[in-house]
Coordinates of C-alpha atoms in Angstrom, one line a residue:
M1 CA -134.4 83.5 13.0
N2 CA -132.8 83.7 17.0
S3 CA -129.0 82.2 16.5
N4 CA -128.8 81.6 20.2
P5 CA -128.8 77.9 21.1
P6 CA -131.2 76.7 23.6
F7 CA -128.9 75.4 25.9
S8 CA -127.2 77.0 29.2
R9 CA -123.9 78.2 29.1
P10 CA -120.9 79.5 32.0
R11 CA -121.2 83.0 31.8
G12 CA -118.1 85.0 30.6
P13 CA -115.3 84.0 28.3
R14 CA -114.2 80.4 28.9
K15 CA -110.9 79.5 28.9
R16 CA -110.5 77.2 26.3
Q17 CA -108.3 73.4 26.7
E18 CA -105.2 72.6 24.6
R19 CA -106.6 70.2 22.0
P20 CA -103.9 67.3 20.8
K21 CA -102.0 67.9 18.3
P22 CA -102.5 65.7 14.8
K23 CA -100.2 62.5 14.3
G24 CA -99.8 59.6 11.5
P25 CA -101.2 61.4 8.3
V26 CA -100.4 59.0 5.4
I27 CA -98.6 61.1 3.8
L28 CA -97.7 64.8 5.4
G29 CA -99.4 67.4 3.4
K30 CA -98.5 70.7 1.9
P31 CA -99.1 73.1 4.8
D32 CA -101.5 75.0 2.4
S33 CA -103.0 71.7 0.9
A34 CA -106.8 71.0 1.6
V35 CA -109.1 68.0 1.4
E36 CA -112.5 68.7 0.2
I37 CA -116.0 67.2 1.3
V38 CA -119.3 67.2 -0.5
F39 CA -122.1 65.9 0.4
L40 CA -124.5 65.4 -2.4
G41 CA -127.0 63.9 -0.6
G42 CA -128.0 63.6 3.2
T43 CA -128.0 67.4 4.4
G44 CA -130.6 69.4 4.7
E45 CA -133.4 66.7 4.4
I46 CA -133.1 62.6 5.5
G47 CA -132.2 60.4 3.3
K48 CA -130.0 60.2 -0.1
N49 CA -126.6 59.5 1.8
I50 CA -123.7 60.3 -0.9
T51 CA -120.0 62.2 0.5
A52 CA -117.3 61.8 -1.9
I53 CA -113.7 63.1 -0.3
R54 CA -111.5 64.4 -2.1
Y55 CA -107.6 65.0 -1.6
E56 CA -105.3 66.1 -4.7
D57 CA -105.8 63.5 -7.5
E58 CA -107.9 60.7 -5.5
M59 CA -111.1 60.8 -4.2
F60 CA -113.6 58.0 -2.5
I61 CA -117.1 58.2 -1.8
I62 CA -118.9 57.2 0.9
D63 CA -122.9 55.2 0.5
G64 CA -125.5 56.0 -2.3
G65 CA -128.5 55.7 -0.7
L66 CA -132.2 56.9 -2.0
A67 CA -134.9 58.9 -0.3
F68 CA -138.9 57.9 -0.3
P69 CA -140.8 60.5 -2.4
D70 CA -142.7 63.1 -0.2
A71 CA -146.6 63.6 -0.8
R72 CA -146.1 66.8 -3.5
M73 CA -144.2 63.6 -6.0
L74 CA -147.1 61.7 -6.8
G75 CA -146.2 59.0 -8.9
V76 CA -143.3 59.0 -8.5
D77 CA -141.4 55.6 -6.5
I78 CA -138.0 56.8 -5.2
V79 CA -135.9 59.4 -5.3
I80 CA -131.5 59.3 -6.0
P81 CA -129.0 62.1 -6.5
R82 CA -127.3 63.4 -9.2
I83 CA -123.4 62.2 -9.3
D84 CA -122.6 64.4 -12.5
Y85 CA -120.0 65.7 -10.3
L86 CA -119.0 61.9 -10.2
V87 CA -119.2 61.7 -13.4
Q88 CA -117.2 64.8 -14.4
H89 CA -114.9 62.9 -12.0
K90 CA -114.3 59.6 -12.1
D91 CA -110.9 59.2 -13.0
L92 CA -110.0 60.1 -9.2
I93 CA -112.0 57.9 -8.1
R94 CA -110.6 54.9 -5.9
A95 CA -113.2 53.4 -3.8
W96 CA -116.6 53.1 -2.3
V97 CA -117.6 52.5 1.1
L98 CA -120.7 51.1 2.7
T99 CA -121.2 52.1 6.7
H100 CA -124.7 50.1 6.0
G101 CA -127.4 48.0 4.3
H102 CA -130.1 50.8 4.9
E103 CA -132.2 52.1 2.0
D104 CA -130.8 55.3 2.4
H105 CA -127.5 54.5 2.6
I106 CA -127.2 51.5 -0.2
G107 CA -130.7 51.9 -2.7
A108 CA -129.4 54.4 -5.2
L109 CA -126.1 51.5 -6.1
P110 CA -128.1 50.0 -9.1
Y111 CA -128.6 53.6 -10.2
L112 CA -125.4 55.0 -9.9
F113 CA -122.9 52.0 -10.1
P114 CA -123.3 51.6 -14.2
Q115 CA -122.6 55.2 -14.4
L116 CA -119.1 55.0 -12.5
P117 CA -115.8 53.0 -12.9
R118 CA -115.9 49.3 -11.2
V119 CA -113.9 50.1 -8.3
P120 CA -113.6 48.4 -4.8
V121 CA -116.4 48.3 -2.8
Y122 CA -115.9 47.8 0.9
G123 CA -118.4 47.1 3.3
A124 CA -119.6 44.7 5.2
K125 CA -120.7 40.7 5.1
L126 CA -124.5 41.6 5.5
T127 CA -124.4 45.4 3.9
L128 CA -122.9 43.1 0.4
G129 CA -125.1 41.5 0.9
L130 CA -128.1 43.3 0.2
V131 CA -126.3 45.5 -1.7
K132 CA -125.5 42.3 -4.4
G133 CA -129.0 41.3 -4.1
K134 CA -129.9 44.5 -5.2
L135 CA -127.7 44.2 -8.1
E136 CA -129.3 41.0 -9.2
E137 CA -132.8 41.7 -9.2
F138 CA -131.6 44.8 -11.5
G139 CA -130.2 42.2 -13.7
L140 CA -126.8 43.6 -12.8
N141 CA -124.2 40.6 -13.2
L142 CA -122.2 40.6 -9.8
G143 CA -118.6 39.5 -11.7
D144 CA -118.3 42.6 -13.0
Y145 CA -118.0 43.7 -9.0
N146 CA -115.0 44.3 -7.0
F147 CA -116.4 43.5 -3.6
K148 CA -114.4 43.5 -0.9
E149 CA -115.7 42.4 2.7
V150 CA -115.0 44.1 6.1
S151 CA -115.4 43.5 9.6
P152 CA -116.9 47.1 11.1
D153 CA -113.0 47.2 13.0
D154 CA -111.0 46.7 10.2
R155 CA -108.3 49.2 8.6
I156 CA -107.9 49.6 4.9
S157 CA -106.4 51.9 2.4
I158 CA -107.9 53.8 -0.6
G159 CA -105.4 55.1 -2.9
R160 CA -101.7 57.2 -1.8
Y161 CA -103.6 59.3 0.9
F162 CA -106.6 58.0 2.1
Q163 CA -106.7 54.8 5.4
L164 CA -109.8 54.0 7.1
D165 CA -109.9 52.8 10.6
L166 CA -113.4 51.1 10.9
F167 CA -115.2 51.4 14.1
R168 CA -118.8 49.7 15.3
M169 CA -121.1 51.6 15.7
T170 CA -124.8 50.0 17.0
H171 CA -127.8 51.6 14.9
S172 CA -131.3 49.2 13.9
I173 CA -129.4 47.2 11.8
P174 CA -126.0 44.1 12.3
D175 CA -122.7 45.6 11.0
N176 CA -122.8 49.4 11.1
F177 CA -120.2 51.4 11.2
G178 CA -117.9 54.9 11.6
M179 CA -114.2 55.4 10.4
V180 CA -111.7 57.4 11.3
I181 CA -110.2 59.5 8.2
H182 CA -106.2 59.4 8.1
T183 CA -105.8 62.3 5.2
P184 CA -102.4 64.2 4.4
I185 CA -103.6 67.4 7.0
G186 CA -105.2 65.6 9.8
K187 CA -107.9 62.9 10.6
I188 CA -111.7 62.4 9.9
V189 CA -113.7 61.6 12.1
H190 CA -117.3 60.3 10.6
T191 CA -119.7 58.4 12.9
G192 CA -122.3 57.3 10.4
D193 CA -125.4 56.6 11.8
F194 CA -125.4 55.4 15.2
K195 CA -126.7 55.9 18.5
L196 CA -124.7 54.5 21.5
D197 CA -127.4 50.8 22.7
E198 CA -125.8 49.6 25.7
R199 CA -128.2 46.7 25.1
P200 CA -128.3 45.5 21.3
I201 CA -130.1 42.9 20.9
D202 CA -127.1 41.3 19.2
G203 CA -124.9 41.8 22.2
K204 CA -122.2 44.0 19.8
T205 CA -122.0 47.7 21.7
S206 CA -120.5 50.6 20.1
H207 CA -116.1 50.6 19.9
L208 CA -115.7 53.8 21.2
E209 CA -112.2 53.4 21.9
K210 CA -110.9 54.4 18.3
I211 CA -112.8 57.9 18.5
A212 CA -111.4 58.3 21.9
R213 CA -108.2 57.4 20.4
A214 CA -108.2 59.8 16.9
G215 CA -109.3 62.1 19.7
T216 CA -106.0 61.9 21.8
E217 CA -104.2 62.6 19.4
G218 CA -105.9 65.4 17.6
V219 CA -109.3 64.9 14.8
L220 CA -109.5 68.2 12.4
C221 CA -112.9 67.4 11.6
L222 CA -115.9 65.7 12.9
I223 CA -119.1 63.8 10.4
A224 CA -121.8 63.4 12.6
D225 CA -125.3 62.1 11.8
S226 CA -127.4 65.2 13.5
T227 CA -131.4 63.1 12.9
N228 CA -131.6 62.9 16.6
G229 CA -130.2 66.9 17.2
E230 CA -133.5 67.8 19.0
R231 CA -133.8 65.1 21.3
P232 CA -132.4 65.4 25.0
G233 CA -131.6 62.7 26.7
I234 CA -130.4 59.3 25.2
T235 CA -132.3 57.2 22.7
P236 CA -134.1 53.5 24.5
T237 CA -131.9 50.4 24.2
E238 CA -133.5 48.0 21.1
T239 CA -133.6 45.2 24.6
E240 CA -136.4 48.3 25.8
V241 CA -138.0 47.6 22.8
A242 CA -137.9 43.2 22.5
E243 CA -139.5 43.4 26.4
E244 CA -142.4 45.7 25.2
L245 CA -142.9 43.5 22.0
D246 CA -142.5 40.6 24.2
K247 CA -144.7 41.7 26.6
V248 CA -148.0 42.4 23.8
I249 CA -147.3 39.3 21.8
G250 CA -147.8 36.9 25.2
A251 CA -151.0 38.8 26.0
A252 CA -152.2 38.9 22.2
K253 CA -154.9 36.3 21.9
G254 CA -155.8 36.7 18.4
R255 CA -153.6 36.4 15.1
I256 CA -151.0 38.6 15.5
F257 CA -150.1 41.4 12.9
V258 CA -146.5 43.5 13.2
T259 CA -145.0 45.9 10.4
T260 CA -141.5 47.4 10.6
F261 CA -139.2 48.6 8.5
A262 CA -137.4 45.4 6.4
S263 CA -134.2 46.4 7.2
H264 CA -135.0 46.2 10.4
I265 CA -133.2 42.9 11.4
H266 CA -132.5 43.5 15.2
R267 CA -136.4 44.6 15.5
I268 CA -137.4 41.1 13.2
Q269 CA -135.1 39.4 15.3
S270 CA -137.1 40.2 18.8
V271 CA -140.4 39.8 17.3
V272 CA -138.7 35.9 15.9
T273 CA -137.8 35.6 18.9
A274 CA -140.9 36.3 21.0
G275 CA -143.5 34.7 18.9
E276 CA -141.6 31.2 19.4
K277 CA -141.3 31.8 22.4
Y278 CA -145.8 32.2 22.7
G279 CA -145.9 29.3 20.1
R280 CA -147.3 31.2 17.1
K281 CA -146.0 30.4 13.9
I282 CA -144.3 33.1 11.9
A283 CA -144.9 34.3 8.3
V284 CA -143.2 36.6 6.5
E285 CA -145.5 38.9 3.7
G286 CA -144.4 41.7 1.2
R287 CA -141.7 41.7 -1.0
S288 CA -139.1 43.5 0.6
M289 CA -139.9 41.8 3.7
L290 CA -138.8 38.3 2.1
K291 CA -135.9 39.8 0.4
Y292 CA -133.9 41.0 3.4
A293 CA -135.3 37.7 5.7
R294 CA -134.5 35.6 3.0
I295 CA -130.7 37.2 2.9
A296 CA -130.2 37.9 6.7
L297 CA -130.9 34.1 7.0
E298 CA -128.5 33.0 4.5
L299 CA -125.8 35.0 6.6
G300 CA -126.6 33.9 9.5
Y301 CA -128.2 36.7 10.6
F302 CA -131.4 35.3 12.1
K303 CA -131.8 32.6 15.1
Q304 CA -134.9 30.7 15.0
K305 CA -136.2 27.5 16.2
D306 CA -138.4 27.4 13.5
R307 CA -138.9 28.5 9.5
F308 CA -141.0 31.3 8.0
Y309 CA -144.0 30.7 6.8
T310 CA -146.4 31.8 4.1
L311 CA -149.6 32.5 4.2
D312 CA -151.3 29.9 2.6
E313 CA -149.2 27.3 5.0
I314 CA -150.6 29.2 8.3
K315 CA -154.1 30.7 7.2
D316 CA -155.9 28.1 8.3
L317 CA -154.0 27.4 11.8
P318 CA -156.1 28.6 15.0
D319 CA -155.4 32.3 15.5
E320 CA -153.1 32.1 18.8
Q321 CA -150.6 30.1 16.6
V322 CA -150.0 32.6 14.0
L323 CA -148.2 35.7 13.9
V324 CA -147.1 37.6 10.2
I325 CA -144.2 40.2 9.9
T326 CA -145.7 42.2 6.8
T327 CA -144.5 45.1 4.8
G328 CA -146.2 48.2 4.9
S329 CA -144.6 50.3 8.3
Q330 CA -145.5 53.8 6.3
G331 CA -148.5 53.7 5.7
Q332 CA -147.6 52.7 1.4
P333 CA -150.9 52.0 0.3
E334 CA -149.7 48.7 -2.0
A335 CA -148.0 47.9 1.0
V336 CA -149.6 44.6 2.9
L337 CA -150.9 46.3 5.6
A338 CA -152.6 49.5 3.9
R339 CA -154.1 46.8 1.7
L340 CA -154.8 44.7 5.1
A341 CA -156.3 47.5 6.3
A342 CA -158.6 47.8 3.4
G343 CA -159.9 44.7 3.0
T344 CA -158.0 44.6 -0.7
H345 CA -155.3 41.8 0.0
S346 CA -156.1 38.8 -1.8
K347 CA -154.9 36.0 0.9
M348 CA -156.1 37.4 4.2
S349 CA -158.0 40.1 5.6
I350 CA -157.8 41.8 9.1
K351 CA -161.0 41.0 11.9
E352 CA -162.4 42.0 15.3
G353 CA -159.4 40.9 17.9
D354 CA -156.4 40.8 15.7
T355 CA -153.1 42.8 17.3
V356 CA -151.3 44.9 14.3
I357 CA -148.3 46.3 15.8
L358 CA -146.6 48.7 14.1
S359 CA -143.1 48.8 14.8
S360 CA -142.0 52.0 13.4
S361 CA -142.2 55.6 13.6
P362 CA -143.5 57.9 10.6
I363 CA -141.0 58.6 8.3
P364 CA -141.5 63.2 7.8
G365 CA -144.3 63.2 5.1
N366 CA -146.1 59.9 5.9
E367 CA -147.9 60.9 9.1
E368 CA -151.2 60.9 7.3
A369 CA -150.8 57.5 5.8
V370 CA -150.1 56.3 9.0
N371 CA -152.8 57.2 10.7
T372 CA -155.0 56.5 7.7
V373 CA -154.4 52.5 8.1
I374 CA -154.3 53.2 11.8
N375 CA -158.0 54.3 11.8
R376 CA -159.1 51.8 9.2
L377 CA -157.3 49.3 11.7
Y378 CA -159.1 49.9 14.6
A379 CA -162.6 49.9 12.5
L380 CA -161.8 46.8 11.9
G381 CA -161.8 45.8 15.4
A382 CA -157.7 45.2 16.0
Y383 CA -156.5 46.1 19.0
V384 CA -153.1 48.4 17.3
F385 CA -150.0 49.3 19.2
Y386 CA -147.9 52.0 18.0
P387 CA -145.1 54.7 19.1
P388 CA -144.9 56.9 21.4
R389 CA -148.9 55.3 23.1
Y390 CA -146.9 52.1 23.5
R391 CA -142.6 51.8 23.3
V392 CA -142.5 49.0 20.6
H393 CA -139.8 51.1 19.0
A394 CA -137.1 53.0 19.4
S395 CA -135.3 55.3 17.6
G396 CA -131.7 54.0 15.7
H397 CA -130.0 57.3 15.9
A398 CA -128.5 59.4 19.2
S399 CA -130.3 61.8 21.2
H400 CA -128.6 64.9 22.9
E401 CA -126.3 62.6 25.8
E402 CA -125.0 59.5 23.2
I403 CA -123.7 62.5 20.8
K404 CA -122.2 64.7 24.0
T405 CA -120.5 61.5 24.6
V406 CA -118.9 61.4 21.0
L407 CA -118.3 65.2 20.6
N408 CA -116.8 64.9 24.9
L409 CA -114.7 62.3 23.0
A410 CA -113.6 63.6 19.4
R411 CA -112.8 67.0 20.4
P412 CA -112.7 68.2 16.7
K413 CA -111.0 71.0 15.8
F414 CA -114.3 71.6 13.3
L415 CA -117.3 69.8 13.3
L416 CA -119.9 68.8 10.3
P417 CA -123.9 68.1 11.4
W418 CA -124.4 65.7 8.9
H419 CA -127.9 62.9 8.2
G420 CA -130.7 65.7 8.7
E421 CA -132.9 68.3 8.1
I422 CA -131.5 72.0 8.6
R423 CA -133.5 72.3 11.9
H424 CA -131.8 69.0 13.0
Q425 CA -127.7 70.0 11.6
T426 CA -128.9 73.6 13.7
N427 CA -129.5 71.7 16.8
F428 CA -126.8 69.9 17.0
K429 CA -124.7 73.1 16.4
W430 CA -126.4 74.1 19.3
L431 CA -125.7 71.5 21.4
A432 CA -122.0 71.1 20.3
Q433 CA -121.4 74.9 21.3
S434 CA -122.6 73.9 25.2
I435 CA -119.9 71.4 25.9
P436 CA -116.9 72.3 27.8
Q437 CA -114.4 72.0 24.6
P438 CA -116.7 73.0 21.2
P439 CA -115.4 72.8 18.9
E440 CA -113.1 75.9 17.1
K441 CA -116.1 75.9 13.4
I442 CA -119.0 74.9 13.2
L443 CA -120.9 74.6 9.0
I444 CA -124.2 73.6 8.5
P445 CA -123.4 71.6 5.0
E446 CA -125.7 72.1 2.2
N447 CA -125.8 68.9 -0.7
G448 CA -123.5 70.7 -3.9
R449 CA -121.8 72.7 -1.5
L450 CA -117.8 71.9 -1.7
I451 CA -116.6 72.4 1.6
K452 CA -112.4 72.8 2.0
L453 CA -110.6 71.5 4.5
T454 CA -107.2 72.9 5.3
A455 CA -105.6 72.6 9.2
N456 CA -105.9 75.4 10.2
N457 CA -109.9 76.4 8.5
I458 CA -113.1 75.0 7.3
E459 CA -115.3 77.2 4.6
F460 CA -117.5 76.5 2.0
D461 CA -116.1 76.9 -1.5
G462 CA -118.6 77.2 -4.4
K463 CA -120.9 74.6 -5.8
V464 CA -121.1 71.5 -7.3
P465 CA -123.3 70.5 -10.3
H466 CA -126.1 67.9 -7.6
G467 CA -130.1 67.6 -7.5
Q468 CA -132.3 64.6 -7.3
L469 CA -134.0 62.4 -10.0
Y470 CA -137.2 60.8 -10.4
V471 CA -137.9 57.4 -10.4
D472 CA -140.8 56.6 -11.7
G473 CA -141.4 52.9 -13.0
L474 CA -139.1 51.9 -15.3
G475 CA -137.7 55.9 -15.9
V476 CA -135.2 58.0 -14.2
G477 CA -135.0 61.4 -14.9
D478 CA -137.6 61.7 -17.5
I479 CA -140.2 63.0 -14.6
T480 CA -139.1 66.9 -14.5
D481 CA -140.3 69.6 -11.2
E482 CA -142.2 70.6 -13.8
I483 CA -144.2 67.3 -14.6
L484 CA -145.2 66.9 -10.4
E485 CA -146.2 70.3 -10.6
D486 CA -148.8 69.1 -13.4
R487 CA -149.4 66.2 -11.4
N488 CA -150.4 68.2 -8.8
H489 CA -152.1 70.5 -10.3
M490 CA -154.1 67.5 -12.4
A491 CA -154.3 66.3 -8.9
A492 CA -156.1 69.5 -6.9
E493 CA -158.1 70.8 -9.5
G494 CA -159.3 68.7 -12.2
V495 CA -158.0 68.1 -15.9
V496 CA -160.3 69.2 -19.0
I497 CA -159.9 67.3 -22.4
I498 CA -161.6 69.9 -25.1
T499 CA -161.1 68.2 -28.5
A500 CA -161.6 70.1 -31.7
L501 CA -161.8 68.7 -35.2
V502 CA -160.8 71.2 -38.5
S503 CA -163.0 69.8 -41.1
R504 CA -165.6 71.0 -43.3
D505 CA -168.2 69.9 -40.6
P506 CA -166.0 70.7 -37.3
L507 CA -166.4 69.0 -34.2
V508 CA -166.0 69.4 -30.8
E509 CA -166.0 66.9 -28.2
V510 CA -165.9 67.8 -24.0
I511 CA -164.2 65.3 -22.1
S512 CA -163.7 66.6 -17.7
K513 CA -162.2 63.9 -15.1
G514 CA -161.8 65.2 -11.5
F515 CA -163.1 68.3 -12.1
V516 CA -166.9 68.8 -11.4
K517 CA -170.4 66.8 -11.5
A518 CA -171.5 70.0 -13.6
G519 CA -173.9 67.7 -15.9
E520 CA -174.6 69.2 -19.9
R521 CA -174.9 72.7 -18.7
L522 CA -171.7 73.5 -17.6
L523 CA -169.7 71.4 -20.3
G524 CA -172.1 72.2 -23.0
E525 CA -171.4 76.2 -22.6
I526 CA -167.5 75.1 -23.4
R527 CA -168.2 73.1 -26.2
K528 CA -169.9 75.8 -27.8
M529 CA -167.5 78.2 -26.9
A530 CA -165.3 76.0 -27.8
L531 CA -166.7 75.2 -31.2
D532 CA -167.2 78.8 -32.0
S533 CA -163.9 79.9 -32.2
L534 CA -163.6 76.7 -34.5
Y535 CA -165.5 77.6 -36.7
R536 CA -163.8 80.8 -36.8
G537 CA -160.8 79.7 -37.4
V538 CA -162.0 77.3 -39.8
R539 CA -163.7 80.6 -41.6
E540 CA -160.3 82.8 -41.0
K541 CA -158.1 80.1 -42.0
K542 CA -156.0 80.1 -38.9
R543 CA -153.5 78.3 -37.8
L544 CA -154.0 75.3 -35.4
E545 CA -151.4 76.5 -32.7
E546 CA -153.8 80.2 -32.9
I547 CA -157.2 77.8 -32.4
R548 CA -156.0 75.9 -29.8
D549 CA -155.0 79.7 -28.4
D550 CA -158.6 80.9 -29.0
I551 CA -160.5 77.8 -27.3
Y552 CA -158.4 77.9 -24.3
Y553 CA -157.9 81.1 -23.1
P554 CA -161.9 81.6 -23.3
V555 CA -162.4 78.4 -21.7
K556 CA -160.4 79.2 -19.0
K557 CA -161.8 82.5 -18.3
F558 CA -165.2 81.0 -18.1
I559 CA -164.6 77.6 -15.9
A560 CA -162.9 80.4 -13.6
K561 CA -165.6 82.6 -12.9
N562 CA -168.8 80.1 -13.1
T563 CA -166.7 77.8 -10.5
G564 CA -163.8 79.9 -8.9
R565 CA -161.7 76.8 -9.9
N566 CA -158.6 76.4 -12.5
P567 CA -158.4 72.8 -13.9
V568 CA -156.1 72.2 -16.3
I569 CA -157.5 72.9 -19.5
L570 CA -155.7 70.7 -22.3
P571 CA -157.5 71.9 -26.1
I572 CA -156.3 69.2 -29.1
V573 CA -157.1 70.5 -32.4
I574 CA -156.7 68.0 -35.3
E575 CA -157.6 68.2 -39.0
G576 CA -159.9 65.5 -40.1

């Protein structure tokens, strides 16, 4: 693999500027003391963000998010991180700190909280509001938890060793923050998710002064969002998207349907503002969209002249007065937009002349599902607006120029590119190496690899228990990789079920699903082979397990030879 970054660099040795000496630790650490950083999720992937930071006998946790299943995870609803490491060290945990309210940062908390001590949970107003809503949905008692509301620019102390200076960072949700973590060995700056939006919808720009001050005093390590590590330039502002949405909504003649992430409060605000400007009644449809809208309204994060309506209330209005905000931005088959596109929604359907706006980009792995929905909408005669063809969406993450701004302000001694796939992390590393004062050492962290940080070095130091759990319905962790392999096998090749009754009058029944429309000839041959094996087994008084194997292997070989296929074969042998 080419390890050279595709960025121009000055030729010859570069004279390194004197790096500021660290100032102001909480407690002065011993010369050889170390902070341990463990990412249990969020590195080498998008989602499942959870990080543990430890010094001696105290630890705190940053975030606790979920990931959405990819195409191979058939039947899985969500994916959450394994926290065996935290459970093993639960007596050391002093606090949770929640950077913002996106699902990939708080979505796993209802599954994680019950396993760990009831320590203080720090978060901003909207973040905690969303967390409380999730816990209530799971039937958990809010009184059991010690929530500590903070502003995105507060200072908090955790245990004896950690002091956190929070700082606001613009993102695609309000109340997002990063933090300067003061430790006994030096300062760690954690950016949180961020972009440097100079024109955010709520007018609250990133507070970079604390990063700059930390950089002046000396930053030992920077943990930074690498999601857009491949993307040059500057991420478009949210106001640019709002202006484009206003233009599209203002020009639309028929009904309008808009989908985005339910947690994208700023985007929903832009849609509401434009819709009301042009005289439309705003309806909200979809469980998660309704939940986020309700909480944001209750906490004062939405501004609207009117109220939100139901589909029943707007279905008989003139088309030019209707705007519906729905779930389904990722093409999920059970979400509102996909059902509207498929004509299976119980209350409304898409018709010719409707305008549909997909104000989001597909998460990697969801492209095919989103494209399917878009094509169905076109087939129904809708006008469809989606990125990148139309500027109706902008990323919530920083591109190269914004990343370089943070690097140049922090001037870290060491760097950990976080929150991204390996390609994003690697490109972030190359970008950092190209600036005038690059970090002395950059590690690309991996989930479960313990990182040992001292005043003079950063290195990997073994692994801790880690991984992921699949949530399927009410089951948590009872779906394994082997079960997913079976599901994919059945989905790809189908299944043949052979039921054999061991009795005086042996009987065999063969059922196939998703295998081949074979007719009675092929199934008859399979039935005959199974019956021969069954008679022989009864005659020779074989054990049921032996009869099962005598059925399985010949049938498997026969099917492969005659069809070239490899279905799942399930012989079930029972005594009558």
